[in-house]
Coordinates of C-alpha atoms in Angstrom, one line a residue:
M8 CA 108.1 95.2 99.8
L9 CA 106.0 98.1 101.2
Y10 CA 106.3 99.9 97.9
L11 CA 105.1 96.9 96.0
I12 CA 102.1 96.4 98.3
L13 CA 101.2 100.1 97.8
A14 CA 101.6 99.7 94.0
V15 CA 99.1 96.7 94.1
F16 CA 96.7 98.7 96.3
C17 CA 96.8 101.8 94.0
N18 CA 96.3 99.7 90.9
C19 CA 93.2 98.1 92.5
L20 CA 91.8 101.5 93.4
Q21 CA 92.3 102.5 89.8
A22 CA 90.5 99.3 88.6
V23 CA 87.6 100.0 91.0
A24 CA 87.3 103.6 89.7
V25 CA 87.3 102.3 86.1
R26 CA 84.6 99.8 87.0
Y27 CA 82.4 102.5 88.5
S28 CA 83.0 104.8 85.5
E29 CA 81.8 102.2 83.0
K30 CA 78.1 102.9 83.9
N31 CA 78.5 106.7 84.3
L32 CA 81.0 107.9 81.7
H33 CA 79.9 110.0 78.7
N34 CA 83.1 109.6 76.6
R35 CA 85.6 106.9 77.3
F36 CA 88.4 108.7 75.4
A37 CA 87.7 111.9 77.4
V38 CA 88.1 110.0 80.6
T39 CA 91.4 108.6 79.3
M40 CA 92.6 112.0 78.4
C41 CA 91.7 113.5 81.8
N42 CA 93.3 110.5 83.5
Y43 CA 96.7 111.2 81.9
F44 CA 96.4 115.0 82.6
I45 CA 95.7 114.4 86.3
A46 CA 98.6 111.9 86.5
A47 CA 100.9 114.3 84.8
L48 CA 99.8 117.1 87.1
L49 CA 100.5 114.9 90.2
C50 CA 103.9 114.1 88.8
F51 CA 104.7 117.8 88.4
L52 CA 103.6 118.5 92.0
M53 CA 105.8 115.7 93.2
L54 CA 108.9 117.1 91.6
G55 CA 109.3 119.2 94.7
S56 CA 112.5 121.2 94.8
L57 CA 114.0 119.6 91.7
T58 CA 115.8 122.2 89.6
T59 CA 116.9 122.4 86.0
A60 CA 120.5 121.8 87.3
D61 CA 119.4 118.5 88.8
I62 CA 117.8 117.4 85.5
K63 CA 120.8 118.2 83.4
S64 CA 122.7 115.1 84.5
G65 CA 120.2 112.5 83.3
W66 CA 117.6 114.2 81.2
Q67 CA 118.4 112.3 78.0
L68 CA 117.5 108.9 79.3
S69 CA 114.5 110.2 81.3
I70 CA 113.0 112.0 78.3
G71 CA 113.8 109.2 75.8
L72 CA 112.4 106.3 77.9
G73 CA 109.5 108.5 79.2
F74 CA 108.5 109.6 75.7
G75 CA 108.7 106.0 74.5
N76 CA 106.6 104.7 77.3
G77 CA 104.0 107.5 76.7
V78 CA 103.7 106.3 73.1
I79 CA 103.4 102.7 74.2
F80 CA 100.6 103.6 76.7
I81 CA 98.5 104.9 73.8
M82 CA 99.5 102.1 71.4
W83 CA 98.5 99.5 74.0
L84 CA 95.1 101.2 74.6
L85 CA 94.3 101.2 70.9
L86 CA 95.6 97.7 70.4
F87 CA 93.6 96.4 73.3
Q88 CA 90.4 98.0 72.2
F89 CA 90.9 96.7 68.6
S90 CA 91.7 93.2 70.0
V91 CA 88.6 93.2 72.2
S92 CA 86.5 94.0 69.1
R93 CA 88.0 90.9 67.4
N94 CA 88.3 88.5 70.2
G95 CA 86.0 89.6 73.1
A96 CA 87.5 90.8 76.4
A97 CA 88.9 87.7 78.0
L98 CA 91.8 86.9 75.7
P99 CA 93.2 90.6 75.5
V100 CA 93.0 90.8 79.3
T101 CA 94.9 87.5 79.6
F102 CA 97.6 88.6 77.1
T103 CA 97.9 92.0 78.8
K104 CA 98.6 90.2 82.1
L105 CA 101.1 87.8 80.4
G106 CA 103.1 90.9 79.5
I107 CA 104.9 90.4 82.8
L108 CA 106.9 87.7 81.1
I109 CA 108.9 90.3 79.1
P110 CA 110.3 92.4 82.1
T111 CA 110.6 89.2 84.2
L112 CA 112.6 87.3 81.7
G113 CA 114.4 90.4 80.4
S114 CA 115.7 91.2 83.8
I115 CA 117.1 87.7 84.1
I116 CA 118.7 87.6 80.6
F117 CA 120.0 91.2 80.3
F118 CA 120.6 92.3 83.9
S119 CA 121.8 89.0 85.3
E120 CA 119.2 88.8 88.0
Q121 CA 119.4 85.2 89.4
P122 CA 116.2 83.7 90.9
D123 CA 116.6 80.7 93.1
L124 CA 114.4 77.6 92.8
P125 CA 111.4 78.9 94.9
H126 CA 111.4 82.1 92.8
I127 CA 111.5 80.1 89.6
V128 CA 108.5 78.1 90.8
G129 CA 106.7 81.3 91.5
I130 CA 107.6 82.8 88.2
V131 CA 106.1 79.8 86.4
L132 CA 103.0 79.7 88.6
A133 CA 102.2 83.4 88.1
P134 CA 101.4 83.4 84.4
L135 CA 99.7 80.0 84.7
A136 CA 97.4 81.5 87.3
V137 CA 96.8 84.5 85.1
V138 CA 95.7 82.3 82.2
L139 CA 93.5 80.1 84.4
F140 CA 91.8 83.1 86.0
N141 CA 91.0 85.1 82.8
L142 CA 90.0 82.5 80.2
P143 CA 86.2 82.4 79.9
R144 CA 84.1 79.4 80.6
R145 CA 83.1 77.3 77.7
G146 CA 80.0 78.9 76.1
Q147 CA 80.3 82.0 78.2
G148 CA 78.1 84.8 76.8
G149 CA 79.7 87.8 75.3
Q150 CA 82.9 86.0 74.1
K151 CA 83.6 85.5 70.5
R152 CA 84.6 82.1 69.1
I153 CA 88.2 82.2 67.9
S154 CA 88.9 79.9 64.9
R155 CA 92.6 80.6 64.8
F156 CA 95.2 82.5 66.9
D157 CA 95.0 86.3 66.4
P158 CA 98.5 87.9 66.1
W159 CA 97.1 91.2 67.4
L160 CA 97.0 89.5 70.8
L161 CA 100.8 89.2 70.7
L162 CA 101.0 93.0 70.0
V163 CA 98.9 93.6 73.1
L164 CA 101.3 91.4 75.1
L165 CA 104.4 93.2 73.7
A166 CA 103.0 96.7 74.2
G167 CA 102.3 96.1 77.9
G168 CA 105.5 94.1 78.5
V169 CA 107.9 96.5 76.8
G170 CA 106.4 99.4 78.7
D171 CA 107.1 97.6 82.0
F172 CA 110.6 96.6 80.9
N173 CA 111.3 100.3 80.2
M174 CA 110.7 100.9 83.9
K175 CA 113.4 98.4 84.7
I176 CA 115.8 100.0 82.2
F177 CA 115.2 103.4 83.9
E178 CA 115.7 101.9 87.3
T179 CA 119.0 100.4 86.2
F180 CA 120.6 103.2 84.2
G181 CA 118.5 106.3 85.2
D182 CA 119.0 108.8 88.0
P183 CA 116.8 107.8 91.0
G184 CA 116.3 111.5 91.8
L185 CA 114.6 111.9 88.4
D186 CA 111.9 109.2 88.9
N187 CA 109.0 111.7 89.1
F188 CA 110.5 113.6 86.1
F189 CA 110.6 110.3 84.2
L190 CA 106.9 109.6 85.1
L191 CA 106.0 113.2 84.2
I192 CA 107.4 112.8 80.6
I193 CA 105.4 109.5 80.3
F194 CA 102.1 111.0 81.3
I195 CA 102.6 114.3 79.4
T196 CA 103.3 112.3 76.2
A197 CA 100.3 110.0 76.8
F198 CA 98.1 113.0 77.5
L199 CA 99.1 114.9 74.3
L200 CA 98.6 111.8 72.2
S201 CA 95.3 111.0 73.9
I202 CA 94.0 114.5 72.8
G203 CA 94.5 113.4 69.2
V204 CA 92.7 110.1 69.8
W205 CA 89.9 112.0 71.7
L206 CA 89.5 114.4 68.8
A207 CA 89.6 111.6 66.2
K208 CA 86.7 109.9 68.0
G209 CA 84.5 113.0 67.9
G210 CA 85.5 114.9 71.0
G211 CA 82.9 115.7 73.7
I212 CA 83.4 115.9 77.4
N213 CA 81.3 116.5 80.5
R214 CA 81.8 116.9 84.3
R215 CA 81.5 113.1 84.9
D216 CA 84.3 112.5 82.5
L217 CA 86.5 115.0 84.3
L218 CA 85.5 113.4 87.7
F219 CA 86.3 109.9 86.7
G220 CA 89.4 110.9 84.9
A221 CA 90.7 112.4 88.2
L222 CA 89.6 109.3 90.2
I223 CA 91.4 107.1 87.8
G224 CA 94.4 109.3 87.2
I225 CA 95.5 109.7 90.9
P226 CA 95.8 106.0 91.7
N227 CA 97.3 105.4 88.2
Q228 CA 100.1 107.8 88.9
L229 CA 100.7 106.5 92.4
A230 CA 100.7 102.9 91.1
A231 CA 103.4 103.8 88.6
F232 CA 105.4 105.7 91.2
F233 CA 105.3 102.9 93.8
L234 CA 106.1 100.3 91.1
L235 CA 109.2 102.2 90.1
Q236 CA 110.2 102.5 93.8
S237 CA 109.7 98.7 94.1
L238 CA 112.2 98.1 91.3
M239 CA 114.8 100.1 93.1
H240 CA 114.5 97.8 96.1
L241 CA 113.5 94.4 94.7
P242 CA 114.5 92.3 91.7
A243 CA 112.2 92.6 88.7
Y244 CA 111.6 88.8 88.7
V245 CA 109.8 89.3 92.1
V246 CA 108.2 92.7 91.4
F247 CA 106.3 92.0 88.2
P248 CA 104.8 88.6 89.0
V249 CA 103.8 89.7 92.5
Y250 CA 102.3 92.9 91.1
S251 CA 100.3 91.1 88.4
V252 CA 98.9 88.3 90.5
G253 CA 98.6 90.5 93.6
V254 CA 96.3 92.8 91.7
I255 CA 94.2 89.9 90.5
L256 CA 93.9 88.6 94.1
L257 CA 92.9 91.9 95.6
I258 CA 90.6 92.9 92.8
S259 CA 88.8 89.6 93.1
M260 CA 88.1 90.2 96.8
L261 CA 87.0 93.8 96.2
G262 CA 84.7 92.6 93.3
L263 CA 83.1 90.1 95.7
L264 CA 82.6 92.7 98.4
L265 CA 81.7 95.8 96.3
F266 CA 80.0 94.3 93.3
G267 CA 78.8 90.8 94.4
E268 CA 80.9 89.2 91.7
R269 CA 81.1 85.4 92.0
L270 CA 84.2 83.4 91.1
T271 CA 84.1 80.1 89.1
R272 CA 85.7 76.9 90.3
R273 CA 88.6 77.5 87.9
Q274 CA 89.1 81.0 89.2
Y275 CA 89.2 79.7 92.8
L276 CA 91.9 77.2 91.7
S277 CA 93.7 80.2 90.1
M278 CA 93.5 82.0 93.4
G279 CA 95.1 79.1 95.1
L280 CA 97.9 79.1 92.5
I281 CA 98.3 82.9 93.1
C282 CA 98.7 82.4 96.8
L283 CA 101.3 79.7 96.2
A284 CA 103.1 81.9 93.7
L285 CA 103.2 84.8 96.2
I286 CA 104.6 82.5 98.8
C287 CA 107.3 81.2 96.5
L288 CA 108.3 84.7 95.3
N289 CA 108.6 85.9 98.8
I290 CA 110.7 83.1 100.3

């Protein structure tokens, strides 16, 4: 459980860094590129004494899944931004969080993980709390009216969920000694692809972009590392729901303390459901 708590904490640090960068960045795509570069560099440094002989035994799966996840990272970013332009921010954020359903249900169906009744209650409450927390209030400013369901939202959900499920696949079939190598391939792939996106959007970079890229990249890599470690010690039907709602809970508290953000009544109700889900998932 310690690894999962650390993953939640690092993800929240990443979110805080992103929040601070919103008012200070020069080029969002430059920050993304620097974020992946720093994350890849940190993975490389964490390889330690790993040799080419160590990598030979399981490199195919590590490179294959790592490359796939790196592509998914960039696909999700582009899909998310496109969906925000069509639907406003709330729905894409909600569907991103609901991506936990894919690795959670996938681990039960394909890897025979068997949750008991309290865990099932927690699994049901977690996505319900996510929806309740993220949906905007009626008439809230900055949100676009949606006349019909946008299928792009499902692609946002799938991109995030499949990326997480790949982590479970690696944990099941991959070599535990190659976890940092696996993450290195993910972030190198995402970095190289993000260069193309950055150039396509006009390029441009300054020191603030580099700074915030580093501030986001370090907790980004650590969150991925601790999440992978969590999957090696806990079932996925516990890890992903706790990770998702735990991040919401902690970010909400940090938002209140650091940014003076106020929660709505519906969000307070969501927080209660989150606490109940966390209790059920940890019984």
